[in-house]
Amino acid sequence: MNQTKLEKLPSPCWLLEESLVKKNLELIYDIKVRSGAKVLLALKGYALWKSFPLLKPYLDGCCASGLHEAKLAHETFGKEVHTYSPAFKGEEIEEIARISHHLVFNSPAQFHRFSTLAKKINPKLSLGLRVNPEYSESPKEIYNPCGLYSRLGTTLANLDESVLTECEGLHFHALCEQDSTALENVLQNFEEKFGKYIPNMKWINFGGGHHITRKGYDTEKLVRLIKNFKEKYDVEVYLEPGEAIGWETGSLITTVLDIVDNGLEIAILDSSAEAHMPDTIIMPYRAEVRGAGKTGEKAYTYRLAGNTCLAGDIMGDYSFDAPLKIGDKIIFEDQMHYTMVKATTFNGVKLPDIAIQKLNGEIKIIREFGYEDFRERLS
Ligand SMILES: *Cc1c(COP(=O)(O)O)cnc(C)c1O
């Protein structure tokens, strides 16, 4: 993007580039066609719904984690709505059942509690159970659904077989930003534990965490695994990636407000790691900054930090070819997944506006946030 276009954008601002999403979608569509799998968008990771008209032709629907995401899927995406929640609430289950195609329970107790009512509301609903294959190669414990004492999914020991008469599918989710080799290993464990039930199922959902659109991901192996599985068991296979769809499709544009020096030069930005890019602190990870290198790699090193009163509101240390000045734009790359879905107005910091660069290059600002968005959430 040229400097004039950049200067015209509000700050802070998320900028989605449709051409980059389209590239991801074309790759995923190709996998769908070659493997026969169905692919859903996981709204947990990416829910910029004004971009859904672009996504819709390539995907089979959305997976939702409860009432709000199910409603969003139903209203803004259409197609299939698959809803799973660690625990459904009695007062929400009827509305969820009405708009969902698949309803996946986390435990046999929840299955027994809600299955009859859900089927009465929507006889076409396909019921499933999330199982815990008790195997994951997740690099971080916070993202490991198969870790010690995990509440996510039913272990084989806890599987009450009386749910199986009504159960049409099994769901597992055990990956996090991983390659198809990790899936192969999870599948092996899943089959060892739950294999005897699979022939009676209509579908198996392989969850999310497939890092399909990352450079170097072994797509051939993914296609092979799905095809073999489908042939072996004659079931429908679903994938529900979130991150892989929003992967490297846009940036967070911020502005330097001040530069202070306390043994290290620190650039304070009009954004916040805590409020706008929380995974940089939680995971943690270091976002790439356009034109910048690691500490000392280029001539001028700065710590980039947020405009809140949290001491640890720090994006990281970066070096630049030229000294930073007040008003300079700092562009964080790959900020479309697990950012706006998690953003808060902590400390009264303004939410970044949202812009989309259309396929024809035109940039549209589709959402601006202000004081009201802060006030209205608080009482
Ligand atoms: C988080 C999650 C996903 C999406 O995971 P990604 O890492 O974004 O692909 C899919 N299914 C379930 C059940 C999840 O919890």
Coordinates of C-alpha atoms and ligand atoms in Angstrom, one line a residue:
M1 CA 0.0 0.0 0.0
N2 CA 1.3 3.5 -0.8
Q3 CA 1.9 6.2 1.7
T4 CA -1.0 8.3 0.7
K5 CA -3.5 5.5 1.0
L6 CA -2.0 4.6 4.4
E7 CA -2.2 8.2 5.6
K8 CA -5.9 8.3 4.7
L9 CA -6.8 5.4 6.9
P10 CA -8.0 5.9 10.5
S11 CA -5.7 4.8 13.2
P12 CA -5.8 2.3 14.8
C13 CA -7.4 0.3 12.1
W14 CA -7.6 -3.3 11.0
L15 CA -7.2 -3.7 7.3
L16 CA -8.4 -6.9 5.7
E17 CA -7.2 -7.6 2.1
E18 CA -9.7 -9.6 0.2
S19 CA -7.2 -10.8 -2.4
L20 CA -5.3 -12.5 0.5
V21 CA -8.4 -14.2 1.9
K22 CA -9.3 -15.3 -1.6
K23 CA -5.9 -17.0 -1.9
N24 CA -6.5 -19.0 1.4
L25 CA -10.1 -19.9 0.3
E26 CA -8.9 -21.2 -3.1
L27 CA -6.4 -23.5 -1.4
I28 CA -9.0 -24.7 1.1
Y29 CA -11.6 -25.2 -1.7
D30 CA -9.1 -27.3 -3.6
I31 CA -8.6 -29.5 -0.6
K32 CA -12.4 -29.8 -0.2
V33 CA -12.8 -30.9 -3.8
R34 CA -9.9 -33.4 -3.8
S35 CA -10.6 -34.9 -0.3
G36 CA -14.4 -34.8 -0.3
A37 CA -14.3 -33.2 3.2
K38 CA -16.7 -30.4 4.2
V39 CA -15.1 -27.3 5.6
L40 CA -16.6 -24.9 8.1
L41 CA -15.4 -21.5 9.3
A42 CA -14.7 -21.4 13.1
L43 CA -16.2 -18.1 14.2
K44 CA -14.2 -18.2 17.4
G45 CA -11.1 -17.2 15.4
Y46 CA -12.5 -15.1 12.6
A47 CA -15.9 -13.4 12.5
L48 CA -15.5 -10.3 10.4
W49 CA -18.9 -10.9 8.9
K50 CA -18.9 -8.2 6.4
S51 CA -16.3 -10.3 4.5
F52 CA -18.6 -13.3 4.5
P53 CA -20.0 -12.7 1.0
L54 CA -16.5 -13.4 -0.2
L55 CA -16.1 -16.6 1.9
K56 CA -19.5 -18.2 1.4
P57 CA -19.0 -19.8 -2.1
Y58 CA -15.8 -21.6 -0.9
L59 CA -17.0 -23.0 2.5
D60 CA -19.9 -25.2 3.7
G61 CA -20.9 -23.1 6.7
C62 CA -19.7 -22.1 10.1
C63 CA -19.0 -23.7 13.4
A64 CA -20.3 -21.8 16.4
S65 CA -19.5 -22.2 20.1
G66 CA -22.9 -21.2 21.5
L67 CA -26.0 -19.1 20.9
H68 CA -24.4 -15.8 19.8
E69 CA -22.0 -17.4 17.3
A70 CA -24.8 -19.7 16.0
K71 CA -27.1 -16.6 15.5
L72 CA -24.3 -14.8 13.7
A73 CA -23.7 -17.8 11.5
H74 CA -27.4 -18.1 10.7
E75 CA -27.9 -14.4 10.0
T76 CA -24.7 -13.5 8.2
F77 CA -23.4 -16.7 6.6
G78 CA -26.2 -19.1 6.1
K79 CA -25.4 -22.6 4.8
E80 CA -24.6 -25.2 7.6
V81 CA -24.5 -24.1 11.2
H82 CA -22.7 -26.5 13.6
T83 CA -22.9 -25.6 17.2
Y84 CA -20.8 -27.1 20.0
S85 CA -20.4 -25.7 23.5
P86 CA -18.6 -26.9 26.5
A87 CA -22.0 -26.7 28.2
F88 CA -25.3 -25.5 26.8
K89 CA -27.8 -23.5 28.9
G90 CA -31.4 -24.6 29.3
E91 CA -32.8 -21.2 28.3
E92 CA -30.7 -21.1 25.0
I93 CA -31.0 -24.6 23.7
E94 CA -34.3 -24.1 21.8
E95 CA -33.1 -21.2 19.8
I96 CA -29.8 -22.9 19.1
A97 CA -31.6 -26.1 18.0
R98 CA -33.9 -24.2 15.7
I99 CA -31.0 -22.6 13.7
S100 CA -28.4 -25.3 13.8
H101 CA -27.8 -28.3 11.5
H102 CA -25.4 -30.1 13.8
L103 CA -25.5 -29.9 17.6
V104 CA -22.5 -31.3 19.3
F105 CA -22.6 -32.1 23.1
N106 CA -19.6 -32.1 25.3
S107 CA -20.7 -34.8 27.7
P108 CA -23.2 -37.7 27.8
A109 CA -25.0 -35.8 30.6
Q110 CA -25.6 -32.8 28.4
F111 CA -26.6 -35.1 25.6
H112 CA -29.3 -36.8 27.7
R113 CA -30.5 -33.5 29.1
F114 CA -31.1 -31.7 25.8
S115 CA -31.3 -34.2 22.9
T116 CA -35.0 -35.0 23.1
L117 CA -36.0 -31.3 23.3
A118 CA -33.6 -30.3 20.6
K119 CA -34.9 -33.0 18.2
K120 CA -38.5 -32.0 19.0
I121 CA -37.7 -28.4 18.0
N122 CA -35.8 -29.4 14.9
P123 CA -36.3 -33.0 13.7
K124 CA -33.6 -32.6 11.1
L125 CA -30.9 -31.7 13.6
S126 CA -28.0 -34.1 13.6
L127 CA -26.7 -34.8 17.1
G128 CA -23.1 -35.5 17.9
L129 CA -20.7 -35.9 20.8
R130 CA -17.3 -34.3 21.3
V131 CA -14.8 -36.9 22.4
N132 CA -11.4 -36.5 23.9
P133 CA -8.8 -38.6 22.0
E134 CA -6.4 -38.0 25.0
Y135 CA -3.6 -37.2 22.6
S136 CA -2.4 -33.8 21.4
E137 CA 0.8 -32.3 20.2
S138 CA -0.3 -28.8 21.1
P139 CA 2.8 -26.7 21.7
K140 CA 1.2 -24.8 24.6
E141 CA -0.8 -26.1 27.6
I142 CA -3.4 -23.3 27.4
Y143 CA -4.3 -24.5 23.9
N144 CA -4.2 -28.2 24.7
P145 CA -7.8 -29.7 24.8
C146 CA -6.4 -33.1 25.7
G147 CA -4.3 -32.0 28.6
L148 CA -4.5 -33.1 32.3
Y149 CA -8.0 -32.6 33.7
S150 CA -9.3 -31.2 30.4
R151 CA -13.1 -30.4 30.4
L152 CA -13.2 -30.5 26.6
G153 CA -14.7 -33.7 25.2
T154 CA -15.7 -37.0 26.6
T155 CA -13.0 -39.5 27.3
L156 CA -13.5 -43.2 26.4
A157 CA -13.8 -44.0 30.1
N158 CA -16.7 -41.5 30.5
L159 CA -18.5 -42.5 27.3
D160 CA -22.0 -43.6 28.3
E161 CA -23.0 -45.8 25.4
S162 CA -26.7 -45.1 25.9
V163 CA -26.2 -41.8 24.0
L164 CA -25.1 -43.8 20.9
T165 CA -28.6 -44.6 19.7
E166 CA -29.3 -40.9 19.0
C167 CA -25.7 -39.9 18.2
E168 CA -24.9 -39.5 14.5
G169 CA -21.5 -38.1 14.7
L170 CA -18.3 -37.7 16.7
H171 CA -16.2 -34.6 17.0
F172 CA -12.7 -34.1 18.2
H173 CA -10.5 -31.0 18.3
A174 CA -6.9 -31.5 19.4
L175 CA -4.8 -29.4 17.1
C176 CA -3.4 -25.9 17.4
E177 CA -1.5 -24.3 14.4
Q178 CA -0.4 -27.8 13.4
D179 CA 0.6 -29.8 10.3
S180 CA -1.2 -32.8 8.9
T181 CA 1.4 -35.1 10.6
A182 CA 0.0 -34.0 14.0
L183 CA -3.5 -34.8 12.6
E184 CA -2.3 -38.2 11.5
N185 CA -1.1 -39.0 15.1
V186 CA -4.3 -37.6 16.7
L187 CA -6.4 -39.7 14.2
Q188 CA -4.5 -42.8 15.1
N189 CA -5.3 -42.3 18.8
F190 CA -8.9 -41.3 18.0
E191 CA -9.4 -44.5 16.0
E192 CA -7.7 -46.7 18.6
K193 CA -10.1 -45.4 21.3
F194 CA -13.3 -44.7 19.4
G195 CA -12.9 -46.8 16.2
K196 CA -15.6 -49.3 17.1
Y197 CA -18.2 -46.6 17.1
I198 CA -17.2 -44.9 13.8
P199 CA -19.0 -47.3 11.4
N200 CA -22.3 -46.4 13.1
M201 CA -21.8 -42.6 12.6
K202 CA -22.9 -40.4 9.7
W203 CA -20.1 -37.9 10.2
I204 CA -16.8 -37.3 12.0
N205 CA -15.6 -33.8 12.7
F206 CA -11.8 -33.4 12.8
G207 CA -12.1 -30.0 14.6
G208 CA -9.8 -27.0 13.9
G209 CA -6.2 -26.1 14.3
H210 CA -5.2 -27.4 10.8
H211 CA -2.7 -24.8 9.7
I212 CA -3.6 -25.5 6.1
T213 CA -2.7 -22.1 4.6
R214 CA 0.7 -21.8 6.3
K215 CA 3.7 -22.1 3.9
G216 CA 5.0 -25.7 4.1
Y217 CA 1.8 -27.3 5.3
D218 CA 1.6 -30.8 3.9
T219 CA -1.8 -30.5 2.1
E220 CA -1.2 -33.8 0.2
K221 CA -1.1 -35.7 3.4
L222 CA -4.2 -34.0 4.7
V223 CA -6.1 -35.0 1.5
R224 CA -4.8 -38.5 1.8
L225 CA -5.8 -38.8 5.4
I226 CA -9.3 -37.6 4.7
K227 CA -9.8 -39.8 1.6
N228 CA -8.5 -42.9 3.4
F229 CA -10.7 -42.2 6.4
K230 CA -13.8 -41.7 4.3
E231 CA -13.2 -44.8 2.3
K232 CA -12.5 -46.9 5.4
Y233 CA -15.6 -45.8 7.3
D234 CA -18.0 -44.4 4.7
V235 CA -18.7 -41.2 6.8
E236 CA -18.8 -37.5 6.0
V237 CA -15.7 -35.7 7.3
Y238 CA -15.7 -32.1 8.5
L239 CA -12.9 -29.7 9.2
E240 CA -13.5 -26.5 11.0
P241 CA -10.5 -24.2 10.7
G242 CA -10.6 -20.6 12.0
E243 CA -7.0 -19.4 11.9
A244 CA -6.2 -21.0 8.5
I245 CA -8.9 -18.9 6.9
G246 CA -7.7 -15.5 8.4
W247 CA -4.0 -16.5 8.2
E248 CA -1.9 -13.6 6.8
T249 CA -4.9 -11.8 5.3
G250 CA -4.4 -8.3 6.9
S251 CA -2.8 -6.0 9.3
L252 CA -3.3 -3.7 12.3
I253 CA -2.3 -0.2 11.4
T254 CA -1.2 2.0 14.4
T255 CA 0.5 5.3 14.9
V256 CA 3.4 6.4 17.1
L257 CA 2.1 8.9 19.7
D258 CA 5.3 9.4 21.8
I259 CA 8.8 8.1 22.2
V260 CA 10.3 7.9 25.7
D261 CA 13.7 6.7 26.8
N262 CA 14.3 4.7 30.0
G263 CA 17.4 2.7 29.2
L264 CA 15.6 1.7 26.0
E265 CA 13.8 3.8 23.5
I266 CA 10.0 3.0 23.8
A267 CA 7.5 4.0 21.2
I268 CA 4.0 4.4 22.6
L269 CA 1.3 3.5 20.0
D270 CA -2.3 4.4 19.7
S271 CA -3.2 0.7 20.1
S272 CA -2.7 -1.9 22.8
A273 CA -1.3 -5.4 22.9
E274 CA -3.6 -6.2 25.9
A275 CA -6.8 -4.9 24.2
H276 CA -6.2 -5.4 20.5
M277 CA -3.7 -8.2 20.1
P278 CA -4.1 -10.1 23.4
D279 CA -2.4 -13.3 22.1
T280 CA 0.9 -11.5 21.9
I281 CA 0.7 -11.6 25.7
I282 CA -1.2 -14.8 26.3
M283 CA 0.4 -17.2 23.8
P284 CA 2.8 -15.3 23.8
Y285 CA 4.0 -14.5 20.3
R286 CA 5.7 -11.7 18.5
A287 CA 3.8 -10.2 15.6
E288 CA 5.8 -9.2 12.5
V289 CA 6.0 -5.4 11.9
R290 CA 6.3 -4.3 8.3
G291 CA 9.8 -3.1 7.4
A292 CA 11.2 -3.9 10.9
G293 CA 13.7 -6.5 12.2
K294 CA 14.6 -8.1 15.5
T295 CA 16.5 -6.1 18.2
G296 CA 19.7 -4.8 16.8
E297 CA 19.2 -6.2 13.3
K298 CA 18.6 -2.8 11.9
A299 CA 20.1 0.5 13.1
Y300 CA 17.4 1.8 15.4
T301 CA 15.8 -0.4 18.0
Y302 CA 12.6 0.4 19.9
R303 CA 10.2 -1.3 22.2
L304 CA 6.7 -1.0 20.8
A305 CA 4.1 -0.6 23.6
G306 CA 0.4 0.1 24.1
N307 CA -1.4 3.2 25.3
T308 CA -2.9 1.7 28.4
C309 CA -1.7 1.9 32.0
L310 CA -0.8 -1.9 32.1
A311 CA 3.0 -2.1 32.5
G312 CA 3.1 -5.2 30.5
D313 CA 1.2 -3.8 27.5
I314 CA 4.1 -4.4 25.2
M315 CA 4.1 -5.7 21.6
G316 CA 7.8 -6.4 21.6
D317 CA 11.2 -5.0 20.6
Y318 CA 11.8 -4.2 16.9
S319 CA 14.5 -2.4 14.9
F320 CA 14.1 0.0 12.0
D321 CA 16.3 1.5 9.3
A322 CA 15.5 5.0 10.3
P323 CA 14.6 6.6 13.7
L324 CA 10.9 6.5 14.5
K325 CA 9.1 9.8 14.7
I326 CA 5.8 10.9 16.2
G327 CA 3.1 10.2 13.7
D328 CA 4.8 7.3 12.0
K329 CA 2.7 4.4 11.1
I330 CA 3.5 1.0 12.6
I331 CA 1.9 -1.9 10.7
F332 CA 1.5 -5.2 12.5
E333 CA 1.2 -8.1 10.1
D334 CA -1.2 -11.0 10.2
Q335 CA -3.8 -9.5 12.6
M336 CA -7.0 -10.9 11.2
H337 CA -7.5 -14.0 13.4
Y338 CA -7.9 -14.1 17.2
T339 CA -7.7 -10.3 17.3
M340 CA -11.0 -8.5 16.7
V341 CA -12.9 -11.5 18.1
K342 CA -11.0 -11.0 21.4
A343 CA -10.6 -7.2 21.5
T344 CA -11.8 -5.2 24.4
T345 CA -12.1 -1.5 25.4
F346 CA -9.8 -2.0 28.4
N347 CA -8.7 1.2 30.0
G348 CA -11.1 3.1 27.6
V349 CA -8.8 2.5 24.7
K350 CA -10.6 2.9 21.4
L351 CA -11.3 -0.2 19.4
P352 CA -9.5 -0.2 16.0
D353 CA -11.8 0.7 13.1
I354 CA -12.2 -2.0 10.5
A355 CA -11.4 -1.5 6.8
I356 CA -11.5 -3.9 3.8
Q357 CA -9.4 -3.6 0.7
K358 CA -11.7 -5.0 -2.0
L359 CA -10.5 -7.2 -4.8
N360 CA -10.4 -4.1 -7.1
G361 CA -8.0 -2.4 -4.7
E362 CA -10.6 0.1 -3.3
I363 CA -10.5 0.5 0.4
K364 CA -13.7 0.7 2.4
I365 CA -14.0 1.7 6.0
I366 CA -16.7 -0.6 7.2
R367 CA -16.8 0.0 10.9
E368 CA -15.7 2.9 13.1
F369 CA -15.7 2.7 16.9
G370 CA -16.0 5.4 19.4
Y371 CA -16.8 6.4 23.0
E372 CA -20.3 4.9 22.8
D373 CA -18.9 1.4 22.3
F374 CA -16.9 1.8 25.5
R375 CA -19.8 3.3 27.5
E376 CA -22.5 0.9 26.3
R377 CA -20.8 -2.2 27.5
L378 CA -20.3 -1.0 31.0
S379 CA -23.8 -0.5 32.2
Ligands
LIG1 C1 -10.8 -23.1 18.4 C2 -11.6 -24.2 17.7 C3 -11.6 -24.3 16.3 C4 -10.8 -23.5 15.4 O1 -9.4 -23.6 15.7 P1 -8.3 -22.9 14.8 O2 -7.1 -23.1 15.5 O3 -8.7 -21.4 14.7 O4 -8.4 -23.5 13.5 C5 -12.4 -25.3 15.8 N1 -13.2 -26.1 16.6 C6 -13.2 -26.0 17.9 C7 -14.1 -26.9 18.7 C8 -12.4 -25.1 18.5 O5 -12.4 -25.0 19.9

